[in-house]
Coordinates of C-alpha atoms and ligand atoms in Angstrom, one line a residue:
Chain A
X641 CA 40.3 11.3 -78.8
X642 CA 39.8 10.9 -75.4
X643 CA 36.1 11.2 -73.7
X644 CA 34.8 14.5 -72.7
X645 CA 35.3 14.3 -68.4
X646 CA 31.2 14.3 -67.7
X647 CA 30.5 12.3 -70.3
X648 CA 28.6 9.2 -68.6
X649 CA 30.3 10.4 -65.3
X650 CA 27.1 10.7 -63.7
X651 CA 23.4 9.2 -63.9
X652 CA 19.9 9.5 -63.5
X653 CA 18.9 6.8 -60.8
X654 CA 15.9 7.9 -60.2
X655 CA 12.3 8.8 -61.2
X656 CA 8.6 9.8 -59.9
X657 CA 6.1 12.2 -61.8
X658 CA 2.4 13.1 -61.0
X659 CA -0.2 14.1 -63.0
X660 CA -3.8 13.2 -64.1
X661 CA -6.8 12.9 -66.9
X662 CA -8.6 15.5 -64.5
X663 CA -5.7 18.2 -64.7
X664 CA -5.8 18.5 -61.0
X665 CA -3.8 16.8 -58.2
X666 CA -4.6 16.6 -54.5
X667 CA -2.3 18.7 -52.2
X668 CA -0.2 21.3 -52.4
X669 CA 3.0 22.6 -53.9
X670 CA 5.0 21.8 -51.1
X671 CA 3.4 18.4 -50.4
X672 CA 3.8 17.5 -53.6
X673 CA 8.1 18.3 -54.4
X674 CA 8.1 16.4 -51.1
X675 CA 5.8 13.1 -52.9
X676 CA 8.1 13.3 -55.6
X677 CA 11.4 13.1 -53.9
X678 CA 10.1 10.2 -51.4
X679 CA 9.0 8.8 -54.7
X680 CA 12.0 9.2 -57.1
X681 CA 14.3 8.6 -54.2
X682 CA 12.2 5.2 -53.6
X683 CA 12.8 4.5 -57.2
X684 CA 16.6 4.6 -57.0
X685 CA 16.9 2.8 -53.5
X686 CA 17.8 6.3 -51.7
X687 CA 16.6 7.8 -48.7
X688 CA 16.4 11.6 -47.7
X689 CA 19.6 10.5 -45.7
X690 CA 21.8 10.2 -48.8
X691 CA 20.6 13.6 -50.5
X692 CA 23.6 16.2 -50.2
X693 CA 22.0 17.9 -53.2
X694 CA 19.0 20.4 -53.9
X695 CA 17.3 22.1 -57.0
X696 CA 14.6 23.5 -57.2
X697 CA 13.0 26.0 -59.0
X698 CA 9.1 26.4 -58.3
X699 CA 8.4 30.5 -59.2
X700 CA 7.5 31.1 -55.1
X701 CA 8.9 32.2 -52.3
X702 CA 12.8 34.4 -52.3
X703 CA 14.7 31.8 -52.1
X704 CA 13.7 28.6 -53.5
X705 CA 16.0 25.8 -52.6
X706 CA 16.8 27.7 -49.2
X707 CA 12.9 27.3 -47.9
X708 CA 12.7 24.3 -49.7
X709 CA 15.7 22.3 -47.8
X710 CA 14.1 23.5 -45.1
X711 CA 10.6 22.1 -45.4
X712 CA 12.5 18.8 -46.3
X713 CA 14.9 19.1 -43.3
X714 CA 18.1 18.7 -45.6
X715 CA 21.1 20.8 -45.1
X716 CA 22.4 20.5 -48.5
X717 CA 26.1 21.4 -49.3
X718 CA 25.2 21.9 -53.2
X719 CA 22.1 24.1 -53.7
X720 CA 20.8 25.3 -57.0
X721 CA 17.6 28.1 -57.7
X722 CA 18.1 28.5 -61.1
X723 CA 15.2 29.5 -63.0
X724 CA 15.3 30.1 -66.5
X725 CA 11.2 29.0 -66.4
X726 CA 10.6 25.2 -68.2
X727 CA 14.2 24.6 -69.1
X728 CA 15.3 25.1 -65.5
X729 CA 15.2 20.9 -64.5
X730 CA 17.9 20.5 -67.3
X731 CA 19.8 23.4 -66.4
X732 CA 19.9 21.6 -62.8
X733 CA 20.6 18.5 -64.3
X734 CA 23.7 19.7 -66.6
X735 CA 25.1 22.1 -63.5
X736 CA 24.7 18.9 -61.4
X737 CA 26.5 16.6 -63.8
X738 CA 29.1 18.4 -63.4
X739 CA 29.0 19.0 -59.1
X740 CA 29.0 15.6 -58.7
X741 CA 31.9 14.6 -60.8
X742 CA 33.8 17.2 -59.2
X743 CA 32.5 15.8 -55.9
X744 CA 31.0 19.3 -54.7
X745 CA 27.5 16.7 -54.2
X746 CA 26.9 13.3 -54.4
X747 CA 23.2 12.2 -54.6
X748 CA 21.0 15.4 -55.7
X749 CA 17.2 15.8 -55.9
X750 CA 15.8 17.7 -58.9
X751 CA 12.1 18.8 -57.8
X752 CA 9.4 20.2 -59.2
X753 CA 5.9 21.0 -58.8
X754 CA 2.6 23.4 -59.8
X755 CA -1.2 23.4 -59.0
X756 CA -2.2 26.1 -61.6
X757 CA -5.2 24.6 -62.5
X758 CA -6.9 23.9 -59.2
X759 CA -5.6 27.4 -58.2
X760 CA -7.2 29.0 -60.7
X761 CA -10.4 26.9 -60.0
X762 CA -10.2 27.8 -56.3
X763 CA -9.8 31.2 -57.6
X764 CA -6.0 31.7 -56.7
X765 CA -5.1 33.6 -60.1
X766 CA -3.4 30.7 -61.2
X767 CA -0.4 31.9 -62.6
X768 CA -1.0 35.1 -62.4
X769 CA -1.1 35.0 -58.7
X770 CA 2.2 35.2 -59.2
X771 CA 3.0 38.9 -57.8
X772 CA 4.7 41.2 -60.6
X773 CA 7.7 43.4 -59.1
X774 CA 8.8 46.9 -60.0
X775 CA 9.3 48.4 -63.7
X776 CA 10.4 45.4 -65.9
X777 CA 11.0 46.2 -69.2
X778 CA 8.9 43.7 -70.6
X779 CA 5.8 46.0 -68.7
X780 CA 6.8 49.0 -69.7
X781 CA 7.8 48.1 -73.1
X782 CA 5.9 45.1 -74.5
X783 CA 3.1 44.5 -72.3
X784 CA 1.0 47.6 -73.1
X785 CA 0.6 47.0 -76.8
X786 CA -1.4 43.7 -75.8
X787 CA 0.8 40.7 -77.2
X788 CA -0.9 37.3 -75.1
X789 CA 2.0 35.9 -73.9
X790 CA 3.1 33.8 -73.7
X791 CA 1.5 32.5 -76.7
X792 CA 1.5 36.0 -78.5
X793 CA 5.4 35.4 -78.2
X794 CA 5.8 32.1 -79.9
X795 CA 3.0 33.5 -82.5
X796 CA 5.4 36.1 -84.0
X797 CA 8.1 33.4 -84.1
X798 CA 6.0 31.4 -86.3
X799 CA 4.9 34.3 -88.0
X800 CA 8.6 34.8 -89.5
X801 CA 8.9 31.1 -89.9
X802 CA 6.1 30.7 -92.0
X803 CA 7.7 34.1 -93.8
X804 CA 11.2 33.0 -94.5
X805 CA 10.4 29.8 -94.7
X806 CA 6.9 28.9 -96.1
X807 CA 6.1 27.0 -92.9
X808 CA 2.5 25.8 -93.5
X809 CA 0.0 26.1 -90.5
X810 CA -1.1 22.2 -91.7
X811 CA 2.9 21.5 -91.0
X812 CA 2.9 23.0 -87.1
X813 CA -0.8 20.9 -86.5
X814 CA 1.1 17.6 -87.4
X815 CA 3.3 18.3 -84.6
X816 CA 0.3 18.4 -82.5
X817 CA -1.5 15.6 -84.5
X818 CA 1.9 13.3 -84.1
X819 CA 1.6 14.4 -80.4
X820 CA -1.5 12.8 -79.4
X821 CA -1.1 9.3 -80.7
X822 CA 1.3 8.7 -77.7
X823 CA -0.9 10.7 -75.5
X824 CA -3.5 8.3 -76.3
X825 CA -0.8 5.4 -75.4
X826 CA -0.4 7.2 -71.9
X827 CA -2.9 6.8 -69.3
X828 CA -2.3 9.5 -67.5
X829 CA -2.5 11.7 -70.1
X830 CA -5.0 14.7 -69.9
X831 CA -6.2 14.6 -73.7
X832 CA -6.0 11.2 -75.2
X833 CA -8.6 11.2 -78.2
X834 CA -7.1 11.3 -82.0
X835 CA -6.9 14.9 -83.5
X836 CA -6.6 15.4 -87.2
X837 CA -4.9 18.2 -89.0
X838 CA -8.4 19.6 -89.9
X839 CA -9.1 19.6 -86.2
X840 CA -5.9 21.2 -85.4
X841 CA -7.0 24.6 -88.1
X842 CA -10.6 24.4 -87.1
X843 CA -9.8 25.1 -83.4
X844 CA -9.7 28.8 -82.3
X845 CA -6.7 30.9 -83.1
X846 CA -5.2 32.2 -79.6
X847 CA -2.2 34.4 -81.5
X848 CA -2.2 34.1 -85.4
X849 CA -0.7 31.9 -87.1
X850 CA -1.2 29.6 -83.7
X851 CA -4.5 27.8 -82.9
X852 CA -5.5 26.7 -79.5
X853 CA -4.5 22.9 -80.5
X854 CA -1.0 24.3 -81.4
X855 CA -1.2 25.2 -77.8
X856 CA 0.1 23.2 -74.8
X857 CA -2.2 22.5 -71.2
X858 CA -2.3 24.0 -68.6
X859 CA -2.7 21.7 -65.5
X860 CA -0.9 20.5 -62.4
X861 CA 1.6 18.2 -62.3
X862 CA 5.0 17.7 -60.3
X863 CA 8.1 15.6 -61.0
X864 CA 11.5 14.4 -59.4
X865 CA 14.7 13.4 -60.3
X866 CA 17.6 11.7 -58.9
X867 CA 21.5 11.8 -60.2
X868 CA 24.2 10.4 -58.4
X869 CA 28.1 9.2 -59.1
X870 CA 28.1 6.5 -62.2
X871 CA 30.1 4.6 -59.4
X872 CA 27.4 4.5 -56.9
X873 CA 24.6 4.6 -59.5
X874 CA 25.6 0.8 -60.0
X875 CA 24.6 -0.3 -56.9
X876 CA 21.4 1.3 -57.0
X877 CA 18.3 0.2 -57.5
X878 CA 17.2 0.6 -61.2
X879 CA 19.3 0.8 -64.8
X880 CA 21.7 3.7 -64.5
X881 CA 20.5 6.5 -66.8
X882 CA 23.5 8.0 -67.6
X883 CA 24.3 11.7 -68.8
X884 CA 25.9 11.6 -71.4
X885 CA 26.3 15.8 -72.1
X886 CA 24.6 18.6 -71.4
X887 CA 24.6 22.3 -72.6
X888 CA 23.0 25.7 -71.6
X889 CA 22.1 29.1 -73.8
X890 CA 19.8 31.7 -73.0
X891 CA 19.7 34.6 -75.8
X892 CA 16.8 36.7 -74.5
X893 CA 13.7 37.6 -72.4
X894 CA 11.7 39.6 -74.2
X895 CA 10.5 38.2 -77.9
X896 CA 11.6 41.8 -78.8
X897 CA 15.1 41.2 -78.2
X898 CA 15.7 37.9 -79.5
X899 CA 18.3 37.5 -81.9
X900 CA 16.8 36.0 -84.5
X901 CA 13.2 34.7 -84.3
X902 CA 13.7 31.3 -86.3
X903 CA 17.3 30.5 -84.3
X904 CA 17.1 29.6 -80.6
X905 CA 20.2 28.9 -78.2
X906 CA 19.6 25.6 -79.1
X907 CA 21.9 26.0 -81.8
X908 CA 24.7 25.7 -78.9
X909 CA 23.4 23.8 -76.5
X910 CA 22.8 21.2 -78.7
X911 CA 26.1 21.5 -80.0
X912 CA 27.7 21.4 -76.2
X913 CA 25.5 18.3 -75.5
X914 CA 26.4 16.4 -78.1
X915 CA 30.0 17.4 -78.3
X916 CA 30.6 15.9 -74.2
X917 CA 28.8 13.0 -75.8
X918 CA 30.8 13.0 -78.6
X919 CA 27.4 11.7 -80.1
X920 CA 25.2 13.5 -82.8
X921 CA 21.8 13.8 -84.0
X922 CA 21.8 10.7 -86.0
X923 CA 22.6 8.6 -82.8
X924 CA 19.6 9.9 -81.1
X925 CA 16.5 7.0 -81.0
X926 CA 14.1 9.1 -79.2
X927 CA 13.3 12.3 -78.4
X928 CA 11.7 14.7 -75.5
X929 CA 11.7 18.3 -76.9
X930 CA 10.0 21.2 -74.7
X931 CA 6.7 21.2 -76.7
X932 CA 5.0 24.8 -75.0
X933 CA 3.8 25.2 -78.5
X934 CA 4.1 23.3 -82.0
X935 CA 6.3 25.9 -83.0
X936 CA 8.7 25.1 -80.1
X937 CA 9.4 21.4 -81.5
X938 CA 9.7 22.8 -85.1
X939 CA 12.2 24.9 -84.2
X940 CA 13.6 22.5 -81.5
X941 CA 14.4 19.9 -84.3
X942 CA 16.0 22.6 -86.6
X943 CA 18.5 23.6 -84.1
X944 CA 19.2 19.9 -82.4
X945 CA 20.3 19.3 -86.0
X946 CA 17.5 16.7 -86.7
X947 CA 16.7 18.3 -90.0
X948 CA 18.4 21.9 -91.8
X949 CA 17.2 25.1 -90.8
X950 CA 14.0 25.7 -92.4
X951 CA 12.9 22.6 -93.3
X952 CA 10.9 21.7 -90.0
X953 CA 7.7 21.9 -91.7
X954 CA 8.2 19.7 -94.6
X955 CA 10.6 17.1 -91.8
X956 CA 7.4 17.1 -89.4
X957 CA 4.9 16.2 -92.2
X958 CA 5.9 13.3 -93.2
X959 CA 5.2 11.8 -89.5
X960 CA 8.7 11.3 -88.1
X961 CA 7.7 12.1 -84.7
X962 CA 4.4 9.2 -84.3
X963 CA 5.1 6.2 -82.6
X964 CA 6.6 4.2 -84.8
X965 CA 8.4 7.0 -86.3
X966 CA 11.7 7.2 -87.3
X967 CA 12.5 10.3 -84.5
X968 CA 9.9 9.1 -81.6
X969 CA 9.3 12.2 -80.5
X970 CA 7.6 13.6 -77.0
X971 CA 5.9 9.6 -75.8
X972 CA 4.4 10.5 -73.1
X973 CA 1.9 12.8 -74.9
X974 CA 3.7 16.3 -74.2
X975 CA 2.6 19.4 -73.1
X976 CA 0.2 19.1 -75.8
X977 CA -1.8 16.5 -74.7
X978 CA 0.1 15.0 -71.2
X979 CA 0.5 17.7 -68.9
X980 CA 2.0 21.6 -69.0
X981 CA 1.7 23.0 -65.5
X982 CA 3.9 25.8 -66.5
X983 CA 7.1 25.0 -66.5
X984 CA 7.4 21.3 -67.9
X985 CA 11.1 20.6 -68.3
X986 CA 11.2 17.6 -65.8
X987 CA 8.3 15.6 -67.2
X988 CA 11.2 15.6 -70.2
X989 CA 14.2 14.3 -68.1
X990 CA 11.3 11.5 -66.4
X991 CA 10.1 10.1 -70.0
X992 CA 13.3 9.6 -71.0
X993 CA 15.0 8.1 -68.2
X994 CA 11.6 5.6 -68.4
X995 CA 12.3 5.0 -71.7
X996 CA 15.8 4.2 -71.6
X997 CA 14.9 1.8 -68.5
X998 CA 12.8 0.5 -71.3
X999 CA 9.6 0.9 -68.4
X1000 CA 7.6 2.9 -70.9
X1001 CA 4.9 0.0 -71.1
X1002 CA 2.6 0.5 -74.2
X1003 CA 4.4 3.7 -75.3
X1004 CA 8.2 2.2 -75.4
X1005 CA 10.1 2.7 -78.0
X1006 CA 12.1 -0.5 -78.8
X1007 CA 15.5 -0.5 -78.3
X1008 CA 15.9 3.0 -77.2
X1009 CA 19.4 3.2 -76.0
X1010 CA 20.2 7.3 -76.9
X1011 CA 17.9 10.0 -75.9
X1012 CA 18.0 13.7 -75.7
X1013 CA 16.0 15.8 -73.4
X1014 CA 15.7 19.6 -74.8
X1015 CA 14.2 22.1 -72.3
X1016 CA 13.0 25.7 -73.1
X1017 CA 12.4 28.2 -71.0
X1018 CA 10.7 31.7 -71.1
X1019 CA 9.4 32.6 -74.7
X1020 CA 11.8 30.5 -77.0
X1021 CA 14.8 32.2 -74.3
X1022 CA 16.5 29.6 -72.4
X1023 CA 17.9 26.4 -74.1
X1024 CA 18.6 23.9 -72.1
X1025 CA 19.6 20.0 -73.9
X1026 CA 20.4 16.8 -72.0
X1027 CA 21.6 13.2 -73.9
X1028 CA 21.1 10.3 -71.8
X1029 CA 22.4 7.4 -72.9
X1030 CA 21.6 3.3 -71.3
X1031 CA 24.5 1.1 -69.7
X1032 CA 24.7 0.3 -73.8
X1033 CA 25.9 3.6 -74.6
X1034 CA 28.6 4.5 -71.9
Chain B
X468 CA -20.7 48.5 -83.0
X469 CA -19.6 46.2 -80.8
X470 CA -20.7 45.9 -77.1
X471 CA -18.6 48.3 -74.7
X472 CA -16.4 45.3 -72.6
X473 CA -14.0 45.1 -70.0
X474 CA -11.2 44.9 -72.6
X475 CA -9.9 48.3 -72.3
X476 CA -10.7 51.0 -74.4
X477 CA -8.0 52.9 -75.6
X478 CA -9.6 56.1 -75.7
X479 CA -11.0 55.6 -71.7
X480 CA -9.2 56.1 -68.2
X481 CA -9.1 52.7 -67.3
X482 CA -6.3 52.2 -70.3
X483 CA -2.8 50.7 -68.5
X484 CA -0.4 53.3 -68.0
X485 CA 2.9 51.8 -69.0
X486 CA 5.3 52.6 -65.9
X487 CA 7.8 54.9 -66.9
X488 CA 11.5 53.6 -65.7
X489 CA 14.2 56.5 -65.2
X490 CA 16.3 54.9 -68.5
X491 CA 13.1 55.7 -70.3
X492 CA 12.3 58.5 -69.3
X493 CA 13.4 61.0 -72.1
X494 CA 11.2 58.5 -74.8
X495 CA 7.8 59.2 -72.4
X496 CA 8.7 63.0 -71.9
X497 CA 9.1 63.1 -75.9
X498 CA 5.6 61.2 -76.3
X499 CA 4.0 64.0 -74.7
X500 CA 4.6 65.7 -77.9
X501 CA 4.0 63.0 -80.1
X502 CA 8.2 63.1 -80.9
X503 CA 9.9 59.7 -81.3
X504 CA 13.2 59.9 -79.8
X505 CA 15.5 57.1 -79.8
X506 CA 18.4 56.1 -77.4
X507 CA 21.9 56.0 -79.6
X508 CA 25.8 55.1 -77.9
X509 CA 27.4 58.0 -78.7
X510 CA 30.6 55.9 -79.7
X511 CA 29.0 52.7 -80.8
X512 CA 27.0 55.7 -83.1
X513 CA 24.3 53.4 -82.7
X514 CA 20.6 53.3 -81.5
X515 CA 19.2 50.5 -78.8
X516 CA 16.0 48.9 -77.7
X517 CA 15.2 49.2 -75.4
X518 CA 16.7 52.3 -73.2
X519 CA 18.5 50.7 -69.8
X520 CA 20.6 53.5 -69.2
X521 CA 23.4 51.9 -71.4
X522 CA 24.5 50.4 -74.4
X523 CA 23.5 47.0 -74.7
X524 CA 26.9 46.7 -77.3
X525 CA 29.7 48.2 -74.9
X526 CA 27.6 49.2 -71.7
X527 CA 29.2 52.5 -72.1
X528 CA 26.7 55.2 -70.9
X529 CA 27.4 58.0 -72.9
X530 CA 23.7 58.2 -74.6
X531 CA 22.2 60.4 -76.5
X532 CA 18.2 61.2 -77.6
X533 CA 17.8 61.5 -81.2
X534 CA 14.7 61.9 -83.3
X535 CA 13.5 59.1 -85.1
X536 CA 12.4 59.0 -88.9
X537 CA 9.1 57.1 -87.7
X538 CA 9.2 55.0 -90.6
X539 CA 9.7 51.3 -90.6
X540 CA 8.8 48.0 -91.4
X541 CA 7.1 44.8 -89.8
X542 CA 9.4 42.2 -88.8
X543 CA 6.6 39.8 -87.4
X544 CA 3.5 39.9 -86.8
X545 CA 0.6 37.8 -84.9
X546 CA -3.4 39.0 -84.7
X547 CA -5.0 38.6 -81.2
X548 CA -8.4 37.7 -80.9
X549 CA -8.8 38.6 -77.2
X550 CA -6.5 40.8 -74.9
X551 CA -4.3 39.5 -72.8
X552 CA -6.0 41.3 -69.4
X553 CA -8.1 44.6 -69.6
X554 CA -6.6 47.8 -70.4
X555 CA -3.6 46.7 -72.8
X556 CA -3.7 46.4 -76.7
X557 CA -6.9 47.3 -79.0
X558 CA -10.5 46.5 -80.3
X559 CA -10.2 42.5 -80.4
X560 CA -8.8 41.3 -83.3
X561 CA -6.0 43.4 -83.6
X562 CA -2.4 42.6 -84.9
X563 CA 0.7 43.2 -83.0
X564 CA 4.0 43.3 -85.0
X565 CA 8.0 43.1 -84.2
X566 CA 8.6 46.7 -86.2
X567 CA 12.0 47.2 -87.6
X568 CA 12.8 51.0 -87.6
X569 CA 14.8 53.1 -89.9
X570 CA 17.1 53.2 -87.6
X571 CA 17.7 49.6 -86.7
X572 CA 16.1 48.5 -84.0
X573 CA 13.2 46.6 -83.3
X574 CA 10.3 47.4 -80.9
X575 CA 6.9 45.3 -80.6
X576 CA 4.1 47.9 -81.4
X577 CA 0.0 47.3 -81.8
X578 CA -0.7 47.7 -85.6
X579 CA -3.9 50.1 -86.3
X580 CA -5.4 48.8 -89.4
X581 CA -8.1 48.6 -90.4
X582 CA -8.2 44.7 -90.9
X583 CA -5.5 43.3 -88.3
X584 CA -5.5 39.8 -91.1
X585 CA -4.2 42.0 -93.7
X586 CA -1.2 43.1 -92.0
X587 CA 1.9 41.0 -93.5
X588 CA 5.6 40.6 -92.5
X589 CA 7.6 43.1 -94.7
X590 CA 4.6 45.6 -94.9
X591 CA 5.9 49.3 -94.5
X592 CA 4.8 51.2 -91.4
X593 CA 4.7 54.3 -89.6
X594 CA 4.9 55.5 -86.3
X595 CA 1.4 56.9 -84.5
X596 CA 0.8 57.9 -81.4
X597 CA -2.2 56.9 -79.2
X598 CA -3.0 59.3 -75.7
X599 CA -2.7 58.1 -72.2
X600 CA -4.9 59.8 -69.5
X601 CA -1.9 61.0 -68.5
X602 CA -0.5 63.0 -71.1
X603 CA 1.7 60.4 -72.4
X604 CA 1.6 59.0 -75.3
X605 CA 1.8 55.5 -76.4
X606 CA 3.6 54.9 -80.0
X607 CA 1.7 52.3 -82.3
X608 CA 2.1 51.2 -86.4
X609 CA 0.3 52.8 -89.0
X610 CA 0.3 50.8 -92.4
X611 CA 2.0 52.8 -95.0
X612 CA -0.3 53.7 -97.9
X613 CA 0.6 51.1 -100.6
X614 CA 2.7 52.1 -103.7
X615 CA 0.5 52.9 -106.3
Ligands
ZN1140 ZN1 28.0 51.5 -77.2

């Protein structure tokens, strides 16, 4: 069987992210996507001058890569807006897999950045600030009978887990509890003291059966990536990260309407990765999966096919995901304990093109040669799953 | 009693008024009356939630009002501790539940109960009706009285 056209056709060459123990950054949004690029481009031996590529997706604005291009001065001849909320950055990365193979773009610029905690300390509204439009149904529908969301959401998700399943509350916490060990390996990490189980239960509850530990941050932070050509990526300046698949599936917007509340989409997008890759689960040495809530990484790892529908509580508990682990799982801390400024799916694609460079300092993961990035978007809505792979794997 | 707060008091005039969309129109005019009426395809001869105008199955637009049973069943359920903003949901902690209805479709309503911790997934519910200042009504679950 012949290999899947995208598969390793392209690569992540390079990197930048920002954030800090403070939850705050200095500057903008806008001054930040432009840090990021100078920085990720930096990283790969680009310049501006090579990028023939935008997405963006930063919630502002009408048009985002439009205004964005032109803050940077590009005139890109691929553009991409798509926002499907944290999953967006592998969305981008999977549609721009496959632009540059055809050769619709050669080098292209994933960006993303978000100040909602220093708004919100400024008194900006934070997120909120963000302006809501005409009659959605999610206002007229689902907003009135006060559901917090996005928590709320994710709560009733969990809800039927723990129903159909026998999920245990103590199983979700050791997601959280597995969480900080590498957040304490990461520097930059916002909350870096050891939790316990105990301290997971004992912490408010923000929507039953979630407590505010099952909960991820809410800070600034901003992130870039590069992808070019697996031809030019070897004249570049770092390891070629290669992608290896992608896939894509969003099943709903509201929590109302989703299909099944222990399923997500990435039952297919999971599949479609790891079919271009023609790799599967069992290939995977570490792991990056869109942790909004402990909940989301349960049901992340059920539907990646790390463990059979259902058993996600009793897979988690026996410490799989720790360093050390045999499924190193979310090593840069998260956005449980790293940072979460709202839409955290390019923190993903950075930690695991670091640790497939094998840069990941304290926190690497030895060997690492096959990792998956797994973005979610909206509440449990948009699935969005990218396997990288090292020069070993192409 | 608990202190009066800026969470929104259901029975006051500073409770959110959902805005009413023209595909849902017919279920506020109904709520006026305290009537459930859902939208059904007439040849799908199913209902949907929630109305858009068409069916969500074949996006045909022949739709029809029909009067629900008001009984149903809680699909999922999560307690709140605060509300989201003022205005929205109930006397903090209350639960709010995925409800299943009769006729089989789901619709996220605020359970009243008297201990939101008690209600359970699979408990059997019933639809209630809470006033808006405006004459509208908004539906919520009522627990079922237990079998005895
Ligand atoms: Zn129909």
């Amino acid at each position: 069987m012949s290999a899947h056209p995208l598969r390793a056709a392209t690569a992540v060459v390079g990197v930048a992210d920002a954030a800090d123990p403070s939850g705050m950054l200095d500057g903008t949004v806008t001054e930040l996507e432009a840090r990021m690029i100078r920085e990720a481009l930096d990283d790969a031996g680009l310049t501006l001058a090579d990028v023939d590529g935008l997405a963006i997706n930063n919630g502002a604005g009408w048009a985002a890569s439009l205004e964005a291009a032109e803050r940077l001065g590009l005139a890109p001849r691929w553009t991409d807006s798509t926002q499907t909320g944290g999953s967006s950055f592998e969305i981008h990365v999977q549609h721009a897999a496959a632009a540059i193979a055809l050769g619709l773009a050669e080098v292209v610029v994933v960006v993303y950045a978000s100040t909602p905690r220093s708004s919100h300390k400024r008194g900006g509204g934070g997120f909120r600030s963000r302006a809501l439009g005409g009659v959605t149904p999610a206002l007229e529908w689902d907003l009135p009978h006060g559901l917090r969301l996005p928590m709320g959401a994710y709560a009733l998700a969990a809800s039927r887990h723990v129903h159909e399943f026998g999920t245990t509350p103590e199983q979700l916490a050791s997601i959280a509890v597995q969480t900080r060990e590498w957040a304490a390996m990461n520097p930059r990490a916002r909350l870096r003291d050891p939790i316990t189980v105990e301290d997971v239960l004992a912490s408010p509850v923000e929507a039953s059966p979630l407590h505010k530990l099952d909960c991820c941050l809410v800070t600034d932070g901003a992130g870039a990536v590069v992808l070019t050509s697996a031809e030019r990526a070897a004249d570049l300046a770092k390891p070629p990260v290669y992608v290896l698949g992608a896939g894509t599936c969003h099943t709903h917007a509201s929590i109302t309407s989703m299909p099944d509340l222990t399923t997500t989409g990435g039952v297919v997008s999971g599949r479609e990765a790891f079919r271009i890759a023609g790799l599967g689960p069992g290939d995977v040495d570490v792991v990056e999966l869109y942790d909004s809530f402990t909940i989301t990484v349960l049901l992340a790892l059920e539907d990646l096919g790390f463990c059979a529908k259902g058993e996600g509580g009793a897979f988690v508990a026996d410490g799989p995901l720790r360093p050390g682990g045999a499924l190193p799982a979310n090593t840069n801390g998260g956005g449980l304990a790293y940072t979460h400024p709202g839409q955290y799916g390019i923190f993903l694609l950075v930690e695991a093109a670091r640790q497939l460079r094998g840069e990941a300092g304290d926190r690497q993961v030895p060997g690492a040669e096959v990792a998956v990035a797994h973005g979610s978007g909206g509440v449990l809505s948009a699935m969005s799953t990218v396997v990288l792979g090292s020069e070993a794997t192409r | 009693m608990s202190e009066r707060t800026d969470r929104g008091d259901p029975t006051t005039a500073d409770r959110m008024l959902p805005p009413e969309s023209p595909a849902g129109a017919p279920f506020w005019a109904a709520s006026r009356e305290r009537r459930l009426l859902l939208p059904w395809c007439v040849p799908c001869g199913a209902a949907h939630w929630y109305p858009r105008g068409f069916c969500p199955v074949c996006l045909g637009d022949e739709i029809e009002w029909r009067p629900a049973s008001g009984g149903g069943r809680v699909h999922a359920v999560s307690v709140q501790p605060k509300v989201p903003f003022p205005g929205v949901g109930g006397e903090p902690p209350y639960a709010v539940a995925l409800v299943d209805l009769d006729e089989g479709v789901r619709m996220m309503l605020r359970v009243v109960a008297d201990d939101a911790w008690s209600v359970a997934v699979d408990d059997a519910v019933s639809i209630g009706w809470e006033p808006l200042s405006d004459g509208r009504h908004l539906p919520v679950a009522l627990p079922s009285d237990p079998p005895a």
